[in-house]
Amino acid sequence: QVQLVESGGGLVQAGGSLRLSCVASGSIFSINSMGWYHQPPGKQREMVATITSGGRTNYADSVKGRFTISIDNAKKSVYLQMNSLRPEDTGVYYCNGDIMVITSEARINPTDAWGQGTPVTVTS
């Protein structure tokens, strides 16, 4: 019912920048919040940044001052500007959405949606 598609990952040297994008599509009634999560190689997924539809943000301590999350409600998209990248930022970045969807029965239900992830590699 809801699909999230990420883009923008890639290979970058330490100190460089990348901008990740995620667009939501499907039977969307409204978006409550969206966020980005990071899964380093061999480790668990962890929150990087979240943003509400109203623009309230929350960041992991490790990215404060380096990463910026933003949302475009009209485009149903969330972005992550990543500056001053470090090798420890390497991993797969997943987009997440807390989204109200319209069901086939014309009801509105909350759903927790995830994208397939986009890989980021930061070389030293």
mmCIF file of N, CA and C in Angstrom:
data_model
loop_
_atom_site.group_PDB
_atom_site.id
_atom_site.type_symbol
_atom_site.label_atom_id
_atom_site.label_comp_id
_atom_site.label_asym_id
_atom_site.label_seq_id
_atom_site.Cartn_x
_atom_site.Cartn_y
_atom_site.Cartn_z
ATOM 1 N N GLN A 1 0.817 -1.206 0.000
ATOM 2 C CA GLN A 1 0.000 0.000 0.000
ATOM 3 C C GLN A 1 0.852 1.259 0.000
ATOM 4 N N VAL A 2 2.016 1.173 0.632
ATOM 5 C CA VAL A 2 2.940 2.301 0.655
ATOM 6 C C VAL A 2 4.318 1.801 0.249
ATOM 7 N N GLN A 3 4.950 2.531 -0.622
ATOM 8 C CA GLN A 3 6.309 2.199 -1.038
ATOM 9 C C GLN A 3 7.213 3.396 -0.750
ATOM 10 N N LEU A 4 8.388 3.083 -0.217
ATOM 11 C CA LEU A 4 9.413 4.100 0.002
ATOM 12 C C LEU A 4 10.621 3.725 -0.842
ATOM 13 N N VAL A 5 11.103 4.676 -1.607
ATOM 14 C CA VAL A 5 12.242 4.420 -2.486
ATOM 15 C C VAL A 5 13.327 5.436 -2.192
ATOM 16 N N GLU A 6 14.501 4.917 -1.793
ATOM 17 C CA GLU A 6 15.644 5.778 -1.493
ATOM 18 C C GLU A 6 16.558 5.907 -2.697
ATOM 19 N N SER A 7 17.313 6.987 -2.704
ATOM 20 C CA SER A 7 18.340 7.193 -3.718
ATOM 21 C C SER A 7 19.396 8.126 -3.147
ATOM 22 N N GLY A 8 20.545 8.161 -3.819
ATOM 23 C CA GLY A 8 21.574 9.112 -3.443
ATOM 24 C C GLY A 8 22.790 8.533 -2.757
ATOM 25 N N GLY A 9 22.742 7.242 -2.430
ATOM 26 C CA GLY A 9 23.910 6.635 -1.806
ATOM 27 C C GLY A 9 25.067 6.511 -2.783
ATOM 28 N N GLY A 10 26.236 6.145 -2.245
ATOM 29 C CA GLY A 10 27.387 5.989 -3.122
ATOM 30 C C GLY A 10 28.675 5.927 -2.353
ATOM 31 N N LEU A 11 29.759 6.120 -3.076
ATOM 32 C CA LEU A 11 31.114 6.066 -2.526
ATOM 33 C C LEU A 11 31.666 7.480 -2.422
ATOM 34 N N VAL A 12 32.206 7.813 -1.259
ATOM 35 C CA VAL A 12 32.728 9.163 -1.051
ATOM 36 C C VAL A 12 33.927 9.087 -0.112
ATOM 37 N N GLN A 13 34.837 10.015 -0.262
ATOM 38 C CA GLN A 13 35.978 10.079 0.645
ATOM 39 C C GLN A 13 35.585 10.757 1.949
ATOM 40 N N ALA A 14 36.312 10.440 2.987
ATOM 41 C CA ALA A 14 36.071 11.078 4.276
ATOM 42 C C ALA A 14 36.158 12.592 4.121
ATOM 43 N N GLY A 15 35.213 13.274 4.774
ATOM 44 C CA GLY A 15 35.124 14.721 4.656
ATOM 45 C C GLY A 15 34.187 15.178 3.567
ATOM 46 N N GLY A 16 33.768 14.255 2.729
ATOM 47 C CA GLY A 16 32.868 14.593 1.624
ATOM 48 C C GLY A 16 31.420 14.647 2.044
ATOM 49 N N SER A 17 30.557 14.830 1.044
ATOM 50 C CA SER A 17 29.121 14.994 1.295
ATOM 51 C C SER A 17 28.305 14.110 0.365
ATOM 52 N N LEU A 18 27.142 13.736 0.841
ATOM 53 C CA LEU A 18 26.136 13.040 0.040
ATOM 54 C C LEU A 18 24.767 13.550 0.461
ATOM 55 N N ARG A 19 23.833 13.470 -0.461
ATOM 56 C CA ARG A 19 22.446 13.839 -0.156
ATOM 57 C C ARG A 19 21.560 12.663 -0.524
ATOM 58 N N LEU A 20 20.895 12.122 0.497
ATOM 59 C CA LEU A 20 19.976 11.018 0.290
ATOM 60 C C LEU A 20 18.560 11.547 0.114
ATOM 61 N N SER A 21 17.811 10.869 -0.739
ATOM 62 C CA SER A 21 16.411 11.233 -0.974
ATOM 63 C C SER A 21 15.543 9.997 -0.801
ATOM 64 N N CYS A 22 14.316 10.220 -0.376
ATOM 65 C CA CYS A 22 13.346 9.137 -0.222
ATOM 66 C C CYS A 22 11.978 9.679 -0.583
ATOM 67 N N VAL A 23 11.301 8.971 -1.478
ATOM 68 C CA VAL A 23 9.967 9.395 -1.880
ATOM 69 C C VAL A 23 8.977 8.288 -1.542
ATOM 70 N N ALA A 24 7.852 8.696 -0.985
ATOM 71 C CA ALA A 24 6.786 7.766 -0.628
ATOM 72 C C ALA A 24 5.684 7.816 -1.677
ATOM 73 N N SER A 25 5.123 6.645 -1.965
ATOM 74 C CA SER A 25 4.022 6.583 -2.922
ATOM 75 C C SER A 25 3.039 5.504 -2.477
ATOM 76 N N GLY A 26 1.840 5.560 -3.039
ATOM 77 C CA GLY A 26 0.818 4.593 -2.691
ATOM 78 C C GLY A 26 -0.432 5.278 -2.175
ATOM 79 N N SER A 27 -1.201 4.524 -1.411
ATOM 80 C CA SER A 27 -2.492 5.028 -0.910
ATOM 81 C C SER A 27 -2.268 5.820 0.380
ATOM 82 N N ILE A 28 -1.659 6.971 0.230
ATOM 83 C CA ILE A 28 -1.265 7.788 1.377
ATOM 84 C C ILE A 28 -2.335 8.814 1.686
ATOM 85 N N PHE A 29 -2.785 8.799 2.935
ATOM 86 C CA PHE A 29 -3.704 9.838 3.392
ATOM 87 C C PHE A 29 -2.922 11.022 3.950
ATOM 88 N N SER A 30 -1.943 10.718 4.801
ATOM 89 C CA SER A 30 -1.092 11.770 5.349
ATOM 90 C C SER A 30 0.177 11.139 5.919
ATOM 91 N N ILE A 31 1.156 11.976 6.115
ATOM 92 C CA ILE A 31 2.413 11.535 6.701
ATOM 93 C C ILE A 31 2.567 12.160 8.085
ATOM 94 N N ASN A 32 2.808 11.308 9.080
ATOM 95 C CA ASN A 32 3.032 11.814 10.430
ATOM 96 C C ASN A 32 4.491 12.226 10.618
ATOM 97 N N SER A 33 5.384 11.330 10.227
ATOM 98 C CA SER A 33 6.808 11.617 10.344
ATOM 99 C C SER A 33 7.577 10.693 9.410
ATOM 100 N N MET A 34 8.810 11.083 9.134
ATOM 101 C CA MET A 34 9.708 10.246 8.346
ATOM 102 C C MET A 34 11.092 10.312 8.969
ATOM 103 N N GLY A 35 11.925 9.359 8.597
ATOM 104 C CA GLY A 35 13.251 9.344 9.200
ATOM 105 C C GLY A 35 14.239 8.524 8.419
ATOM 106 N N TRP A 36 15.476 8.608 8.849
ATOM 107 C CA TRP A 36 16.572 7.850 8.267
ATOM 108 C C TRP A 36 17.243 7.009 9.347
ATOM 109 N N TYR A 37 17.564 5.779 8.957
ATOM 110 C CA TYR A 37 18.223 4.846 9.856
ATOM 111 C C TYR A 37 19.462 4.296 9.165
ATOM 112 N N HIS A 38 20.467 3.973 9.970
ATOM 113 C CA HIS A 38 21.763 3.536 9.460
ATOM 114 C C HIS A 38 22.079 2.163 10.012
ATOM 115 N N GLN A 39 22.468 1.254 9.114
ATOM 116 C CA GLN A 39 22.898 -0.062 9.550
ATOM 117 C C GLN A 39 24.342 -0.284 9.110
ATOM 118 N N PRO A 40 25.279 -0.154 10.042
ATOM 119 C CA PRO A 40 26.684 -0.407 9.695
ATOM 120 C C PRO A 40 26.885 -1.886 9.384
ATOM 121 N N PRO A 41 27.930 -2.251 8.669
ATOM 122 C CA PRO A 41 28.179 -3.655 8.353
ATOM 123 C C PRO A 41 28.280 -4.501 9.610
ATOM 124 N N GLY A 42 27.468 -5.556 9.683
ATOM 125 C CA GLY A 42 27.513 -6.481 10.806
ATOM 126 C C GLY A 42 26.899 -5.969 12.095
ATOM 127 N N LYS A 43 26.229 -4.821 12.028
ATOM 128 C CA LYS A 43 25.644 -4.257 13.248
ATOM 129 C C LYS A 43 24.154 -4.020 13.064
ATOM 130 N N GLN A 44 23.522 -3.613 14.163
ATOM 131 C CA GLN A 44 22.083 -3.379 14.119
ATOM 132 C C GLN A 44 21.766 -2.002 13.547
ATOM 133 N N ARG A 45 20.556 -1.880 13.071
ATOM 134 C CA ARG A 45 20.076 -0.621 12.533
ATOM 135 C C ARG A 45 19.886 0.382 13.665
ATOM 136 N N GLU A 46 20.247 1.637 13.402
ATOM 137 C CA GLU A 46 20.135 2.681 14.424
ATOM 138 C C GLU A 46 19.564 3.950 13.811
ATOM 139 N N MET A 47 18.865 4.708 14.620
ATOM 140 C CA MET A 47 18.266 5.942 14.158
ATOM 141 C C MET A 47 19.331 6.984 13.876
ATOM 142 N N VAL A 48 19.182 7.666 12.752
ATOM 143 C CA VAL A 48 20.060 8.775 12.401
ATOM 144 C C VAL A 48 19.360 10.109 12.636
ATOM 145 N N ALA A 49 18.174 10.241 12.050
ATOM 146 C CA ALA A 49 17.422 11.489 12.178
ATOM 147 C C ALA A 49 15.974 11.231 11.834
ATOM 148 N N THR A 50 15.090 11.958 12.500
ATOM 149 C CA THR A 50 13.668 11.893 12.197
ATOM 150 C C THR A 50 13.113 13.304 12.098
ATOM 151 N N ILE A 51 11.987 13.418 11.390
ATOM 152 C CA ILE A 51 11.344 14.717 11.225
ATOM 153 C C ILE A 51 9.848 14.515 11.130
ATOM 154 N N THR A 52 9.085 15.360 11.809
ATOM 155 C CA THR A 52 7.634 15.299 11.703
ATOM 156 C C THR A 52 7.177 16.100 10.485
ATOM 157 N N SER A 53 5.924 15.929 10.130
ATOM 158 C CA SER A 53 5.401 16.698 9.007
ATOM 159 C C SER A 53 5.420 18.191 9.301
ATOM 160 N N GLY A 54 5.431 18.535 10.571
ATOM 161 C CA GLY A 54 5.496 19.931 10.975
ATOM 162 C C GLY A 54 6.902 20.482 11.044
ATOM 163 N N GLY A 55 7.904 19.599 10.828
ATOM 164 C CA GLY A 55 9.278 20.055 10.773
ATOM 165 C C GLY A 55 10.095 19.874 12.042
ATOM 166 N N ARG A 56 9.526 19.202 13.039
ATOM 167 C CA ARG A 56 10.289 18.975 14.263
ATOM 168 C C ARG A 56 11.294 17.862 14.003
ATOM 169 N N THR A 57 12.552 18.105 14.347
ATOM 170 C CA THR A 57 13.625 17.164 14.046
ATOM 171 C C THR A 57 14.235 16.560 15.306
ATOM 172 N N ASN A 58 14.847 15.394 15.102
ATOM 173 C CA ASN A 58 15.577 14.713 16.162
ATOM 174 C C ASN A 58 16.768 14.026 15.510
ATOM 175 N N TYR A 59 17.944 14.179 16.124
ATOM 176 C CA TYR A 59 19.156 13.626 15.549
ATOM 177 C C TYR A 59 19.891 12.737 16.555
ATOM 178 N N ALA A 60 20.571 11.733 16.037
ATOM 179 C CA ALA A 60 21.508 10.975 16.850
ATOM 180 C C ALA A 60 22.684 11.881 17.186
ATOM 181 N N ASP A 61 23.244 11.693 18.370
ATOM 182 C CA ASP A 61 24.358 12.547 18.800
ATOM 183 C C ASP A 61 25.523 12.489 17.815
ATOM 184 N N SER A 62 25.718 11.335 17.207
ATOM 185 C CA SER A 62 26.873 11.145 16.340
ATOM 186 C C SER A 62 26.810 11.952 15.047
ATOM 187 N N VAL A 63 25.631 12.454 14.696
ATOM 188 C CA VAL A 63 25.503 13.184 13.425
ATOM 189 C C VAL A 63 25.132 14.649 13.618
ATOM 190 N N LYS A 64 24.893 15.056 14.845
ATOM 191 C CA LYS A 64 24.513 16.453 15.093
ATOM 192 C C LYS A 64 25.605 17.388 14.576
ATOM 193 N N GLY A 65 25.171 18.403 13.846
ATOM 194 C CA GLY A 65 26.112 19.361 13.282
ATOM 195 C C GLY A 65 26.687 18.941 11.942
ATOM 196 N N ARG A 66 26.470 17.689 11.548
ATOM 197 C CA ARG A 66 26.994 17.195 10.265
ATOM 198 C C ARG A 66 25.877 16.852 9.280
ATOM 199 N N PHE A 67 24.789 16.297 9.785
ATOM 200 C CA PHE A 67 23.676 15.865 8.934
ATOM 201 C C PHE A 67 22.480 16.783 9.147
ATOM 202 N N THR A 68 21.702 16.960 8.085
ATOM 203 C CA THR A 68 20.478 17.744 8.161
ATOM 204 C C THR A 68 19.356 16.999 7.461
ATOM 205 N N ILE A 69 18.253 16.791 8.189
ATOM 206 C CA ILE A 69 17.083 16.139 7.616
ATOM 207 C C ILE A 69 16.071 17.210 7.244
ATOM 208 N N SER A 70 15.377 16.991 6.130
ATOM 209 C CA SER A 70 14.332 17.923 5.716
ATOM 210 C C SER A 70 13.205 17.130 5.073
ATOM 211 N N ILE A 71 12.028 17.741 5.012
ATOM 212 C CA ILE A 71 10.857 17.062 4.465
ATOM 213 C C ILE A 71 10.137 17.991 3.508
ATOM 214 N N ASP A 72 9.601 17.418 2.448
ATOM 215 C CA ASP A 72 8.750 18.137 1.507
ATOM 216 C C ASP A 72 7.418 17.403 1.498
ATOM 217 N N ASN A 73 6.457 17.936 2.237
ATOM 218 C CA ASN A 73 5.181 17.241 2.383
ATOM 219 C C ASN A 73 4.447 17.124 1.047
ATOM 220 N N ALA A 74 4.537 18.138 0.225
ATOM 221 C CA ALA A 74 3.840 18.113 -1.062
ATOM 222 C C ALA A 74 4.388 17.012 -1.963
ATOM 223 N N LYS A 75 5.680 16.778 -1.887
ATOM 224 C CA LYS A 75 6.302 15.741 -2.719
ATOM 225 C C LYS A 75 6.381 14.403 -2.002
ATOM 226 N N LYS A 76 5.908 14.367 -0.735
ATOM 227 C CA LYS A 76 5.959 13.135 0.057
ATOM 228 C C LYS A 76 7.393 12.598 0.085
ATOM 229 N N SER A 77 8.322 13.489 0.328
ATOM 230 C CA SER A 77 9.730 13.144 0.269
ATOM 231 C C SER A 77 10.472 13.632 1.507
ATOM 232 N N VAL A 78 11.505 12.886 1.848
ATOM 233 C CA VAL A 78 12.390 13.273 2.937
ATOM 234 C C VAL A 78 13.821 13.185 2.426
ATOM 235 N N TYR A 79 14.658 14.081 2.926
ATOM 236 C CA TYR A 79 16.028 14.173 2.457
ATOM 237 C C TYR A 79 16.984 14.140 3.653
ATOM 238 N N LEU A 80 18.206 13.681 3.386
ATOM 239 C CA LEU A 80 19.243 13.696 4.403
ATOM 240 C C LEU A 80 20.516 14.240 3.764
ATOM 241 N N GLN A 81 20.877 15.458 4.155
ATOM 242 C CA GLN A 81 22.125 16.045 3.698
ATOM 243 C C GLN A 81 23.216 15.629 4.671
ATOM 244 N N MET A 82 24.203 14.916 4.154
ATOM 245 C CA MET A 82 25.274 14.383 5.002
ATOM 246 C C MET A 82 26.587 15.071 4.627
ATOM 247 N N ASN A 83 27.110 15.845 5.561
ATOM 248 C CA ASN A 83 28.383 16.537 5.357
ATOM 249 C C ASN A 83 29.437 15.983 6.305
ATOM 250 N N SER A 84 30.683 16.307 6.013
ATOM 251 C CA SER A 84 31.799 15.869 6.863
ATOM 252 C C SER A 84 31.717 14.380 7.174
ATOM 253 N N LEU A 85 31.514 13.591 6.132
ATOM 254 C CA LEU A 85 31.327 12.149 6.316
ATOM 255 C C LEU A 85 32.578 11.486 6.865
ATOM 256 N N ARG A 86 32.348 10.469 7.674
ATOM 257 C CA ARG A 86 33.414 9.712 8.320
ATOM 258 C C ARG A 86 33.320 8.248 7.917
ATOM 259 N N PRO A 87 34.404 7.503 7.997
ATOM 260 C CA PRO A 87 34.334 6.069 7.660
ATOM 261 C C PRO A 87 33.286 5.322 8.468
ATOM 262 N N GLU A 88 33.048 5.737 9.693
ATOM 263 C CA GLU A 88 32.044 5.064 10.524
ATOM 264 C C GLU A 88 30.617 5.339 10.063
ATOM 265 N N ASP A 89 30.441 6.249 9.136
ATOM 266 C CA ASP A 89 29.117 6.488 8.553
ATOM 267 C C ASP A 89 28.783 5.467 7.464
ATOM 268 N N THR A 90 29.737 4.618 7.144
ATOM 269 C CA THR A 90 29.532 3.581 6.134
ATOM 270 C C THR A 90 28.432 2.618 6.547
ATOM 271 N N GLY A 91 27.633 2.199 5.584
ATOM 272 C CA GLY A 91 26.574 1.241 5.849
ATOM 273 C C GLY A 91 25.412 1.464 4.902
ATOM 274 N N VAL A 92 24.313 0.827 5.225
ATOM 275 C CA VAL A 92 23.093 0.995 4.437
ATOM 276 C C VAL A 92 22.166 1.959 5.175
ATOM 277 N N TYR A 93 21.634 2.902 4.442
ATOM 278 C CA TYR A 93 20.720 3.893 4.996
ATOM 279 C C TYR A 93 19.298 3.576 4.538
ATOM 280 N N TYR A 94 18.418 3.472 5.519
ATOM 281 C CA TYR A 94 17.027 3.123 5.261
ATOM 282 C C TYR A 94 16.119 4.300 5.572
ATOM 283 N N CYS A 95 15.144 4.493 4.716
ATOM 284 C CA CYS A 95 14.110 5.491 4.934
ATOM 285 C C CYS A 95 12.935 4.826 5.659
ATOM 286 N N ASN A 96 12.372 5.540 6.600
ATOM 287 C CA ASN A 96 11.218 5.045 7.357
ATOM 288 C C ASN A 96 10.128 6.088 7.360
ATOM 289 N N GLY A 97 8.890 5.621 7.309
ATOM 290 C CA GLY A 97 7.776 6.547 7.352
ATOM 291 C C GLY A 97 6.671 6.080 8.278
ATOM 292 N N ASP A 98 6.179 6.973 9.106
ATOM 293 C CA ASP A 98 4.985 6.740 9.938
ATOM 294 C C ASP A 98 3.850 7.411 9.180
ATOM 295 N N ILE A 99 3.098 6.589 8.447
ATOM 296 C CA ILE A 99 2.201 7.105 7.413
ATOM 297 C C ILE A 99 0.794 6.597 7.619
ATOM 298 N N MET A 100 -0.173 7.470 7.419
ATOM 299 C CA MET A 100 -1.578 7.083 7.458
ATOM 300 C C MET A 100 -1.989 6.685 6.039
ATOM 301 N N VAL A 101 -2.467 5.449 5.894
ATOM 302 C CA VAL A 101 -2.822 4.938 4.566
ATOM 303 C C VAL A 101 -4.318 4.716 4.463
ATOM 304 N N ILE A 102 -4.800 4.762 3.237
ATOM 305 C CA ILE A 102 -6.202 4.479 2.948
ATOM 306 C C ILE A 102 -6.290 3.017 2.520
ATOM 307 N N THR A 103 -7.069 2.234 3.267
ATOM 308 C CA THR A 103 -7.163 0.809 2.960
ATOM 309 C C THR A 103 -8.175 0.573 1.841
ATOM 310 N N SER A 104 -8.228 -0.672 1.394
ATOM 311 C CA SER A 104 -9.195 -1.034 0.344
ATOM 312 C C SER A 104 -10.625 -0.921 0.833
ATOM 313 N N GLU A 105 -10.796 -0.918 2.175
ATOM 314 C CA GLU A 105 -12.134 -0.732 2.760
ATOM 315 C C GLU A 105 -12.414 0.734 3.053
ATOM 316 N N ALA A 106 -11.592 1.598 2.518
ATOM 317 C CA ALA A 106 -11.749 3.050 2.684
ATOM 318 C C ALA A 106 -11.557 3.495 4.124
ATOM 319 N N ARG A 107 -10.764 2.736 4.886
ATOM 320 C CA ARG A 107 -10.415 3.147 6.234
ATOM 321 C C ARG A 107 -9.038 3.780 6.213
ATOM 322 N N ILE A 108 -8.767 4.526 7.252
ATOM 323 C CA ILE A 108 -7.456 5.167 7.376
ATOM 324 C C ILE A 108 -6.727 4.518 8.536
ATOM 325 N N ASN A 109 -5.617 3.870 8.234
ATOM 326 C CA ASN A 109 -4.851 3.143 9.244
ATOM 327 C C ASN A 109 -3.407 3.597 9.240
ATOM 328 N N PRO A 110 -2.763 3.568 10.398
ATOM 329 C CA PRO A 110 -1.337 3.897 10.441
ATOM 330 C C PRO A 110 -0.495 2.729 9.948
ATOM 331 N N THR A 111 0.613 3.045 9.317
ATOM 332 C CA THR A 111 1.539 2.006 8.898
ATOM 333 C C THR A 111 2.962 2.485 9.105
ATOM 334 N N ASP A 112 3.823 1.540 9.410
ATOM 335 C CA ASP A 112 5.246 1.804 9.589
ATOM 336 C C ASP A 112 5.951 1.236 8.366
ATOM 337 N N ALA A 113 6.369 2.106 7.466
ATOM 338 C CA ALA A 113 6.918 1.665 6.184
ATOM 339 C C ALA A 113 8.424 1.851 6.123
ATOM 340 N N TRP A 114 9.068 0.938 5.398
ATOM 341 C CA TRP A 114 10.518 0.979 5.227
ATOM 342 C C TRP A 114 10.880 0.876 3.748
ATOM 343 N N GLY A 115 11.936 1.557 3.371
ATOM 344 C CA GLY A 115 12.478 1.399 2.032
ATOM 345 C C GLY A 115 13.456 0.250 1.994
ATOM 346 N N GLN A 116 14.015 0.000 0.813
ATOM 347 C CA GLN A 116 14.946 -1.107 0.612
ATOM 348 C C GLN A 116 16.367 -0.757 1.017
ATOM 349 N N GLY A 117 16.624 0.510 1.202
ATOM 350 C CA GLY A 117 17.958 0.934 1.639
ATOM 351 C C GLY A 117 18.830 1.378 0.493
ATOM 352 N N THR A 118 19.731 2.288 0.801
ATOM 353 C CA THR A 118 20.717 2.747 -0.170
ATOM 354 C C THR A 118 22.089 2.705 0.510
ATOM 355 N N PRO A 119 23.081 2.107 -0.142
ATOM 356 C CA PRO A 119 24.388 1.943 0.501
ATOM 357 C C PRO A 119 25.241 3.196 0.428
ATOM 358 N N VAL A 120 25.967 3.432 1.513
ATOM 359 C CA VAL A 120 26.916 4.541 1.584
ATOM 360 C C VAL A 120 28.264 3.973 2.041
ATOM 361 N N THR A 121 29.309 4.298 1.310
ATOM 362 C CA THR A 121 30.649 3.881 1.683
ATOM 363 C C THR A 121 31.542 5.107 1.772
ATOM 364 N N VAL A 122 32.145 5.278 2.937
ATOM 365 C CA VAL A 122 33.042 6.411 3.156
ATOM 366 C C VAL A 122 34.449 5.866 3.345
ATOM 367 N N THR A 123 35.351 6.251 2.465
ATOM 368 C CA THR A 123 36.728 5.764 2.520
ATOM 369 C C THR A 123 37.625 6.765 3.242
ATOM 370 N N SER A 124 38.611 6.236 3.912
ATOM 371 C CA SER A 124 39.522 7.113 4.662
ATOM 372 C C SER A 124 40.698 7.551 3.802
#
